[in-house]
mmCIF file of C-alpha atoms and ligand atoms in Angstrom:
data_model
loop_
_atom_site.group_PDB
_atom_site.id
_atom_site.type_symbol
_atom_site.label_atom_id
_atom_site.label_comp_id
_atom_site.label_asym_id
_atom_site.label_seq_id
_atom_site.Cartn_x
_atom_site.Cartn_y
_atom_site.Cartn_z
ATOM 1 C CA UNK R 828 27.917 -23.357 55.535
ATOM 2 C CA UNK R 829 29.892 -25.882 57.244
ATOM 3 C CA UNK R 830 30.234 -29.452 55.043
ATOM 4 C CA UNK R 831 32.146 -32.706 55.313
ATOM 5 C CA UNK R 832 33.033 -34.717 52.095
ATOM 6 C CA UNK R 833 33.119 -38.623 52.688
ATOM 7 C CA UNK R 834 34.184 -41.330 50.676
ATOM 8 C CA UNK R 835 36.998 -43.766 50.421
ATOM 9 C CA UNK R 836 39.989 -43.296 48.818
ATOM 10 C CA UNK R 837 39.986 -41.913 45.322
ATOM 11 C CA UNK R 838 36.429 -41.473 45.528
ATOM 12 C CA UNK R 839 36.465 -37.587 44.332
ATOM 13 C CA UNK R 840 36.344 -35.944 47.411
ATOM 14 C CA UNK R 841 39.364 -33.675 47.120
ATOM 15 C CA UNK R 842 38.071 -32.732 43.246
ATOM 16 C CA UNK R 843 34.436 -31.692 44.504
ATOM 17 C CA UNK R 844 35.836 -30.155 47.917
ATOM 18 C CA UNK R 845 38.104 -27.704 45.651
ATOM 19 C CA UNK R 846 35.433 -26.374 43.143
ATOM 20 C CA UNK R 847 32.586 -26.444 45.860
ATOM 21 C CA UNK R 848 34.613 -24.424 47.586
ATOM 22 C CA UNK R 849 35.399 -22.022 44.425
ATOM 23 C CA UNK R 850 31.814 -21.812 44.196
ATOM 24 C CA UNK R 851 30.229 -21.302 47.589
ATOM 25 C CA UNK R 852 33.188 -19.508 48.433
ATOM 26 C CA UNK R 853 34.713 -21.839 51.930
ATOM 27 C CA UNK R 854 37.748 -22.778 52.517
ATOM 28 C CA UNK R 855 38.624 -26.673 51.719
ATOM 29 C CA UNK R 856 40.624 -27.810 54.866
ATOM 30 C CA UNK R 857 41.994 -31.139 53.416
ATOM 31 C CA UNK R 858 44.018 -33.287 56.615
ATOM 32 C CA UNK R 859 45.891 -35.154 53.870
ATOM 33 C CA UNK R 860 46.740 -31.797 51.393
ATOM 34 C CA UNK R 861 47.575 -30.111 55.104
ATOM 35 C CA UNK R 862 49.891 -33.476 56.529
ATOM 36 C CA UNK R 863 51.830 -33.093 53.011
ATOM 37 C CA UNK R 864 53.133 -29.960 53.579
ATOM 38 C CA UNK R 865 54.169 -30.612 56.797
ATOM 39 C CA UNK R 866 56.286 -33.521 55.814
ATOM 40 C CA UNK R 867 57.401 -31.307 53.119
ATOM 41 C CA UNK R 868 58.689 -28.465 55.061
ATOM 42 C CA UNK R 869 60.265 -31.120 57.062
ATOM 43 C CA UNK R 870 58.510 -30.095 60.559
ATOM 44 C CA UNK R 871 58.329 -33.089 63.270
ATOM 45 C CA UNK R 872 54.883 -33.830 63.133
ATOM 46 C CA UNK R 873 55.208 -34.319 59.540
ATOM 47 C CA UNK R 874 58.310 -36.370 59.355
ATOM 48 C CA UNK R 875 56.536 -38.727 62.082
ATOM 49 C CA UNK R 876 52.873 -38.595 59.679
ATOM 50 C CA UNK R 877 54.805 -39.514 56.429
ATOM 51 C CA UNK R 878 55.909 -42.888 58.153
ATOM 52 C CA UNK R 879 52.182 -43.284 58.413
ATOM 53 C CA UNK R 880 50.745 -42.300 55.428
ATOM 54 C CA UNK R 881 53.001 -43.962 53.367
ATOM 55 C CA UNK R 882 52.204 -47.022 54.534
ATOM 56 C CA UNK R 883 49.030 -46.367 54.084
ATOM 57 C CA UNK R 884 47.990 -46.134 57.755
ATOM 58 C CA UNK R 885 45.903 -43.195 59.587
ATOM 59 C CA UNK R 886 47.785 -40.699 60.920
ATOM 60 C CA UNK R 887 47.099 -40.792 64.801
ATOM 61 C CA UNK R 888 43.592 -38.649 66.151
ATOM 62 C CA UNK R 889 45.551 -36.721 67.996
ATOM 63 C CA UNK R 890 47.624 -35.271 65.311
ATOM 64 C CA UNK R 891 44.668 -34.671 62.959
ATOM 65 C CA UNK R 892 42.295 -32.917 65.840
ATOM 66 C CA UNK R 893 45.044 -30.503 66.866
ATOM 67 C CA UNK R 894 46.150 -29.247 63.009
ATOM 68 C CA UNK R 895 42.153 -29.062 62.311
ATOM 69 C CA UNK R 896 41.474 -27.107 66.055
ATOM 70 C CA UNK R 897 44.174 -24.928 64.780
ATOM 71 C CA UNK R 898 43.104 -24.197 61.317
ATOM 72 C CA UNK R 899 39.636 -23.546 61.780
ATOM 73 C CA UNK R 900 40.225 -20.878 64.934
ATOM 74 C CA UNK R 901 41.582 -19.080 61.782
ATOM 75 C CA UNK R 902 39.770 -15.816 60.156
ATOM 76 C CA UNK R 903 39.145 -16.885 56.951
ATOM 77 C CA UNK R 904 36.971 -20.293 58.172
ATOM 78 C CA UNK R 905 34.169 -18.096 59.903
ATOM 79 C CA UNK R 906 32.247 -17.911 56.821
ATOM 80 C CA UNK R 907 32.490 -21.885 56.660
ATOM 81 C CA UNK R 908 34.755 -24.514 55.434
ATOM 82 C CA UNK R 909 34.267 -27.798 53.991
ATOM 83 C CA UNK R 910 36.326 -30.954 55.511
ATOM 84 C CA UNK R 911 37.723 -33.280 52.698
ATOM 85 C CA UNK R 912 39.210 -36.054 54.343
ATOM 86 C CA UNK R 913 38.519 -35.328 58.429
ATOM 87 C CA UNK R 914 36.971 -36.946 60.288
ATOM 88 C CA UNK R 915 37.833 -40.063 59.372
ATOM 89 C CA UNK R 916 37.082 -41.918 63.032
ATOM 90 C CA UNK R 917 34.450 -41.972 65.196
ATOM 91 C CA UNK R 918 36.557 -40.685 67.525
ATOM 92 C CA UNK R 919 37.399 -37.594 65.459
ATOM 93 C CA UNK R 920 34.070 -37.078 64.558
ATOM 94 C CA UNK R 921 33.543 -36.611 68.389
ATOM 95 C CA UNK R 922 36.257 -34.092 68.527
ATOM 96 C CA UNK R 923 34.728 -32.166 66.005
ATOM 97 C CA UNK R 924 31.442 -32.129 67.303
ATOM 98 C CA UNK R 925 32.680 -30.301 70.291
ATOM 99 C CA UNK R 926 34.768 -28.267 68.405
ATOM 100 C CA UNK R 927 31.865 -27.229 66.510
ATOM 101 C CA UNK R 928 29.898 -26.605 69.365
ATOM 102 C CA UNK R 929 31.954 -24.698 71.464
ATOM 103 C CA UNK R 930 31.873 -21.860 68.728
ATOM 104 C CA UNK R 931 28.138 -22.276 68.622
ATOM 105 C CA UNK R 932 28.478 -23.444 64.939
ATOM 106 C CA UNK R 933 26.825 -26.129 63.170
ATOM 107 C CA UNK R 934 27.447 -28.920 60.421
ATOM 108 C CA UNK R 935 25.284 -28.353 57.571
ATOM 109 C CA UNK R 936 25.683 -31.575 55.689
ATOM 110 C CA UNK R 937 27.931 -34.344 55.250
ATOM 111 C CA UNK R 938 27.737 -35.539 51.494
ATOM 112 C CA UNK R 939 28.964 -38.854 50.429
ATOM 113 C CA UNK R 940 30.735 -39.904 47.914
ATOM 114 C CA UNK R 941 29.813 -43.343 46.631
ATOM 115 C CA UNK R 942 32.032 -45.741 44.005
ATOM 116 C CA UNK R 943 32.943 -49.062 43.474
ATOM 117 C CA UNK R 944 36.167 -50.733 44.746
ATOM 118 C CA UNK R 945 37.270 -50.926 41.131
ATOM 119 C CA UNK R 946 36.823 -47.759 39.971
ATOM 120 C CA UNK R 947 38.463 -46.047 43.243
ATOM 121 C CA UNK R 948 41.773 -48.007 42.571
ATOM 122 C CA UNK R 949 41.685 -47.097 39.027
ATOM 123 C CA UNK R 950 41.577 -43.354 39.731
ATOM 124 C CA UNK R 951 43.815 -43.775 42.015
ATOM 125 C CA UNK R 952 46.538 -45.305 40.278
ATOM 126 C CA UNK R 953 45.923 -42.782 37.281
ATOM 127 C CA UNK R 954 46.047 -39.497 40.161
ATOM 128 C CA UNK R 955 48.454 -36.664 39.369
ATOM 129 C CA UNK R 956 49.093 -33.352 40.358
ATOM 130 C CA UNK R 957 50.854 -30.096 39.495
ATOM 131 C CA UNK R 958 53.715 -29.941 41.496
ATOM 132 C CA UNK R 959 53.627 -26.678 41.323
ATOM 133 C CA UNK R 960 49.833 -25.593 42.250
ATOM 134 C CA UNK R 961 48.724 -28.652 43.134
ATOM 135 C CA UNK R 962 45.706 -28.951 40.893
ATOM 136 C CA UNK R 963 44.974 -32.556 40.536
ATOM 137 C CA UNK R 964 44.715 -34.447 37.141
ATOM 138 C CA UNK R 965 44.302 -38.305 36.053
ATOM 139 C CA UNK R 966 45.699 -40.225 33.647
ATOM 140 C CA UNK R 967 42.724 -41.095 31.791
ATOM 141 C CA UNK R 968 39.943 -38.947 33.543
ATOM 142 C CA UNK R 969 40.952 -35.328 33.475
ATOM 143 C CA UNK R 970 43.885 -34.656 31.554
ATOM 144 C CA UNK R 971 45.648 -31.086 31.077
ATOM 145 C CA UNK R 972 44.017 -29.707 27.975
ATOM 146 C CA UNK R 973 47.290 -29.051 26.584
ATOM 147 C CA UNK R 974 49.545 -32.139 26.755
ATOM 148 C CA UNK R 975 51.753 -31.679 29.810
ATOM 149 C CA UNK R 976 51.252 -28.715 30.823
ATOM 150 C CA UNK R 977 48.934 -27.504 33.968
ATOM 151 C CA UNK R 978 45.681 -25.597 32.867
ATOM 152 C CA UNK R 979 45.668 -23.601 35.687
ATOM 153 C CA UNK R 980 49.560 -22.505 36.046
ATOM 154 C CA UNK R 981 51.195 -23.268 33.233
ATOM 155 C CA UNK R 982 53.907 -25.329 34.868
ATOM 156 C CA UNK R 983 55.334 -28.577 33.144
ATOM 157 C CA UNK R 984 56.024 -30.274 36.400
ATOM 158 C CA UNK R 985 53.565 -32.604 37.574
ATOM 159 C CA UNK R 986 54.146 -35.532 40.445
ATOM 160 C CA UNK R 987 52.403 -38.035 41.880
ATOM 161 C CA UNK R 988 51.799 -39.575 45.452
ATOM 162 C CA UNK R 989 53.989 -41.858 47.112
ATOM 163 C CA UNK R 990 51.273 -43.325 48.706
ATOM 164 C CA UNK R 991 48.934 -44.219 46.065
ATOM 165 C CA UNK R 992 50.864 -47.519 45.128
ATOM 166 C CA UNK R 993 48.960 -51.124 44.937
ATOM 167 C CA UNK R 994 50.151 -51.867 47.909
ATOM 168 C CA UNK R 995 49.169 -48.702 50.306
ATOM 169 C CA UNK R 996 46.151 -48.781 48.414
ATOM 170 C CA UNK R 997 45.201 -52.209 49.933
ATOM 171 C CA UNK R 998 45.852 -50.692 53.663
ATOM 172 C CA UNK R 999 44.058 -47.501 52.697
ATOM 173 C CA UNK R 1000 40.815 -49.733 52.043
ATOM 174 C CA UNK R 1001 41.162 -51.487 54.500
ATOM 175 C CA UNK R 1002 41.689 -48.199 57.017
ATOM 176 C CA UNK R 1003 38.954 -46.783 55.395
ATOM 177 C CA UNK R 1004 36.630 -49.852 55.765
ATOM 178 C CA UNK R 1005 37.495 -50.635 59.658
ATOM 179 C CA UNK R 1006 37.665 -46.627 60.741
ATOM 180 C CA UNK R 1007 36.089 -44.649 58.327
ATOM 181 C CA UNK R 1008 32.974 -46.179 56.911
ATOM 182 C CA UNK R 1009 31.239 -46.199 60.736
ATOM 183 C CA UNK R 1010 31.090 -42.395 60.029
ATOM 184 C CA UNK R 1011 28.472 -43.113 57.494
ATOM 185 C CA UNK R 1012 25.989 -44.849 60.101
ATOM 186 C CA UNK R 1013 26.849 -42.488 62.580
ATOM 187 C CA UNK R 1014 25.788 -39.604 60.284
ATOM 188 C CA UNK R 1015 22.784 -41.194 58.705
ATOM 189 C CA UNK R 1016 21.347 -41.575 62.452
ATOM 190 C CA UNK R 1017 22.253 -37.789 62.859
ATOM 191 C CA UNK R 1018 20.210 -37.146 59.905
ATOM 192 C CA UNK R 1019 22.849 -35.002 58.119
ATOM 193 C CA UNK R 1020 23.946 -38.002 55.469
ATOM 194 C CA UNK R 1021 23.356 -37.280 51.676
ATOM 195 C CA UNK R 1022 24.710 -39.647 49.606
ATOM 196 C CA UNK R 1023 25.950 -38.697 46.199
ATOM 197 C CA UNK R 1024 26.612 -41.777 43.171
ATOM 198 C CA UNK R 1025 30.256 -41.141 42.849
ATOM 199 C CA UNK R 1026 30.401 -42.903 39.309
ATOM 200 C CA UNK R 1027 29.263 -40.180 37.150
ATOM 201 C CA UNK R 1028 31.660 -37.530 35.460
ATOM 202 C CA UNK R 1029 33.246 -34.504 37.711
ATOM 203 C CA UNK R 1030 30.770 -32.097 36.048
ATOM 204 C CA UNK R 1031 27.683 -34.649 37.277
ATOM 205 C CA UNK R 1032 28.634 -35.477 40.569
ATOM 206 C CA UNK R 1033 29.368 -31.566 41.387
ATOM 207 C CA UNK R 1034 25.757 -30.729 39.866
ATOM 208 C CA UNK R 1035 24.405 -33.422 41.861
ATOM 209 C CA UNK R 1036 25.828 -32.456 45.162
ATOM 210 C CA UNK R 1037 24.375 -28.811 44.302
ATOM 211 C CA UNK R 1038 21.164 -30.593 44.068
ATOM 212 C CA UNK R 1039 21.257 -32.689 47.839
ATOM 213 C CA UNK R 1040 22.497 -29.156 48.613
ATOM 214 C CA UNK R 1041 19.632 -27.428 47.702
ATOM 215 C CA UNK R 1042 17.122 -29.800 49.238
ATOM 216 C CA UNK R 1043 18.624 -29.173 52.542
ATOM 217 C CA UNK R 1044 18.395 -25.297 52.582
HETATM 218 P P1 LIG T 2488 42.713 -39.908 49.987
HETATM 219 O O1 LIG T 2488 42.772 -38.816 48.963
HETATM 220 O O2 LIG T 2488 43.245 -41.192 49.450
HETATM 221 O O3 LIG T 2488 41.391 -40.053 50.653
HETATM 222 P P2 LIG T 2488 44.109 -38.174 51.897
HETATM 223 O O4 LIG T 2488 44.931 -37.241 51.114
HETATM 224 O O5 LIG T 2488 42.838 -37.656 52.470
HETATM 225 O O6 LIG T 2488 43.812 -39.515 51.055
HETATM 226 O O7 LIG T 2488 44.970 -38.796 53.063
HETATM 227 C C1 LIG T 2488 46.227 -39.400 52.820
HETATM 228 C C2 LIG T 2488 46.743 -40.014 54.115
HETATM 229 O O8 LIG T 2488 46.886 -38.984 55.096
HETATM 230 C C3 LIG T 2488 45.853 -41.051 54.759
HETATM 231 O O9 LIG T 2488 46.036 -42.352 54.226
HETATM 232 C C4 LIG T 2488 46.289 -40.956 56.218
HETATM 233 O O10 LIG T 2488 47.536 -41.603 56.413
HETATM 234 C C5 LIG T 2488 46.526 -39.464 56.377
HETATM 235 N N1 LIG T 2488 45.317 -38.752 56.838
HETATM 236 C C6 LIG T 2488 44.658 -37.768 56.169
HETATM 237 N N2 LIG T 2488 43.600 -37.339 56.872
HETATM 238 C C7 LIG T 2488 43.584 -38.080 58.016
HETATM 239 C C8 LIG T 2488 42.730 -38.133 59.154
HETATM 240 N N3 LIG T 2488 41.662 -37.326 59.251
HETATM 241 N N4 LIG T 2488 43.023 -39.020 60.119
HETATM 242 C C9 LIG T 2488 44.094 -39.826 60.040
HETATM 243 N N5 LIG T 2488 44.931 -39.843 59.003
HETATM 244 C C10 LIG T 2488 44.685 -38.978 57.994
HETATM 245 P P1 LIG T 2489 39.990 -38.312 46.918
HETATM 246 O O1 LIG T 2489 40.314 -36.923 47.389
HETATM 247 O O2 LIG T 2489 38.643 -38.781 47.366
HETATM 248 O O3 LIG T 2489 41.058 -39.307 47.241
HETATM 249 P P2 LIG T 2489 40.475 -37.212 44.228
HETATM 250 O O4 LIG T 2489 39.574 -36.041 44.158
HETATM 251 O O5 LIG T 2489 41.922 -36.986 44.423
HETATM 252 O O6 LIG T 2489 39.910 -38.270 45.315
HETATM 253 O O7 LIG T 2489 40.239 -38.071 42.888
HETATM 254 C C1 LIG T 2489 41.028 -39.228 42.596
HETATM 255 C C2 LIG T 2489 41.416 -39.211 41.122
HETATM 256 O O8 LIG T 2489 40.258 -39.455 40.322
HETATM 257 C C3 LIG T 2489 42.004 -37.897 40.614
HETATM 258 O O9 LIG T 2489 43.004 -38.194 39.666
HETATM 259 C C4 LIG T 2489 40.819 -37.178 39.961
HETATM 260 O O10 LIG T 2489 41.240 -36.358 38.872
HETATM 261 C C5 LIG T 2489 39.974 -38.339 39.464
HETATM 262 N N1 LIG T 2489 38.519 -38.107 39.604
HETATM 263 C C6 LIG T 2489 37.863 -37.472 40.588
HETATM 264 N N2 LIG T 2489 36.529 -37.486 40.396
HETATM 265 C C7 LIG T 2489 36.321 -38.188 39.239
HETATM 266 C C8 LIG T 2489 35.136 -38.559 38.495
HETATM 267 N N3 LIG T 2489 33.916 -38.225 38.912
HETATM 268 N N4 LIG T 2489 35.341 -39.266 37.359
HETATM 269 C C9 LIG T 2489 36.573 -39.619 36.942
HETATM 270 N N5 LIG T 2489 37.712 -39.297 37.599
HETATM 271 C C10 LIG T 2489 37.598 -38.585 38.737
HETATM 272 ZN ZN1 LIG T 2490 49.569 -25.868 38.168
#
C-alpha cells in the first residue's frame, strides 16, 4: 500500500505517518525528517535546504524529487511507503506520478488531514522531539509519561525546531496555502482524496484514518 498524508503544517501528519507505518508495516519517507539530516550531517544540499526551511520557504522541486526518486528505488519501499510531507506542489505531484508509474505501482490513497488555523499554530509552537530518537512530543498534547524523559529511549535530551517560530510559521501557511492546498483539488478529481477531521485526539484521528482505510480496500 502506497499512501500520502496531507495537511498543513502541524496538522498531525508526521504523528499518524509514524504509527501507520508501525502498524501496516511501510516505511514513512518524511522530505522534511529526510532534509534535516542532511543539513545535519552538513552535506551541500542540506546546507543550501536549511536556508530555505528556516525561513520557512519550500525547498526547491528539484531537490525534493531527486532525494524521494532515490529513496524509494530502495529495497525496503517495495512493500509500500507512506509520503508525509511530499508532494507538496503540483508540480511534484507530477513527478511522482511518473515515478509511480514507471515501476508499474500505484497510489492507494491520499488521506487528509484537516484543522483549524488556530489549532495548527498551537501545536506547533508546543512541538518537541527527542533529540536522540526523534519521537515527537508537545507541550500540552502528548507529553513524556515520565517528566522529561523520552518514552521510547529513555534519553533526557529533547529539542525543538528552528523553524517552527511565529514568524516561519506565517510563511509556512502561507507556502502551504499558495503551493500545497491545490494538491487537495487535484486529488479529489483523481478520486483518491479522503479527508480525515484533524481536531480529534491522536488515538481518534489514527482510528479514523483506519476507517477511510478500510472503505477503500
Ligand atoms: P511540517 O511538519 O511543518 O509540515 P516538514 O517537516 O514537512 O514540515 O517540512 C519542513 C520544511 O522542509 C518545509 O517548510 C520546507 O522548507 C521543507 N520541505 C519539506 N518537504 C518539502 C517538499 N516536499 N517540498 C519542498 N520543501 C519541503
Ligand atoms: P506535521 O507533521 O503535520 O507538521 P506533527 O505530527 O509534527 O505535525 O504534529 C504537530 C504537533 O502536534 C506535535 O507536537 C504533535 O505531538 C502534536 N499533535 C499531533 N497530532 C495531534 C492531535 N491529534 N492532537 C493534539 N496534538 C497533536
Ligand atoms: Zn527518544
Amino acid at each position: 500500500m502506497n499512501l500520502i498524508l496531507l495537511g498543513p503544517p502541524g496538522a498531525g501528519k508526521g504523528t499518524q505517518a509514524k504509527e501507520l507505518s508501525v502498524r501496516h508495516k511501510l516505511v514513512q519517507l518524511s522530505t522534511g525528517d529526510m532534509l534535516r539530516a542532511a543539513a545535519k550531517a552538513g552535506t551541500k544540499v542540506g546546507i543550501e535546504a536549511k536556508a530555505v526551511m528556516d525561513k520557512g520557504e519550500l525547498v526547491s522541486d528539484e531537490i525534493v524529487v531527486k532525494i524521494i526518486a532515490e529513496r524509494i528505488e530502495q529495497p525496503d519501499c517495495a512493500e509500500g511507503f507512506i509520503l508525509d510531507g511530499f508532494p507538496r506542489t503540483l508540480n511534484q505531484a507530477a513527478a511522482l506520478e511518473k515515478m509511480l508509474k514507471d515501476k508499474k505501482r500505484k497510489l492507494n490513497a491520499v488521506i487528509e488531514l484537516k484543522v483549524d488555523y488556530n489549532r495548527l499554530v498551537e501545536r506547533i509552537v508546543g512541538r518537541y522531539a527527542c533529540a536522540k530518537c526523534g519521537e515527537g512530543y508537545h507541550d500540552r498534547f502528548k507529553r513524556p509519561k515520565a517528566r522529561k524523559v523520552c518514552d521510547i529511549c529513555g534519553s533526557t535530551e529533547f529539542s525543538r525546531r528552528d523553524d517552527d517560530t511565529a514568524e516561519a510559521v506565517t510563511t509556512r501557511m502561507l507556502a502551504y496555502y499558495r503551493d500545497t492546498s491545490p494538491l487537495i483539488g487535484y486529488y479529489f478529481a483523481k478520486g483518491t482524496l479522503r479527508s480525515v477531521d484533524g481536531m480529534e485526539t491522536i488515538d481518534k484521528v489514527a482510528k479514523d484514518i483506519e476507517g477511510v482505510l478500510a472503505v477503500r480496500s
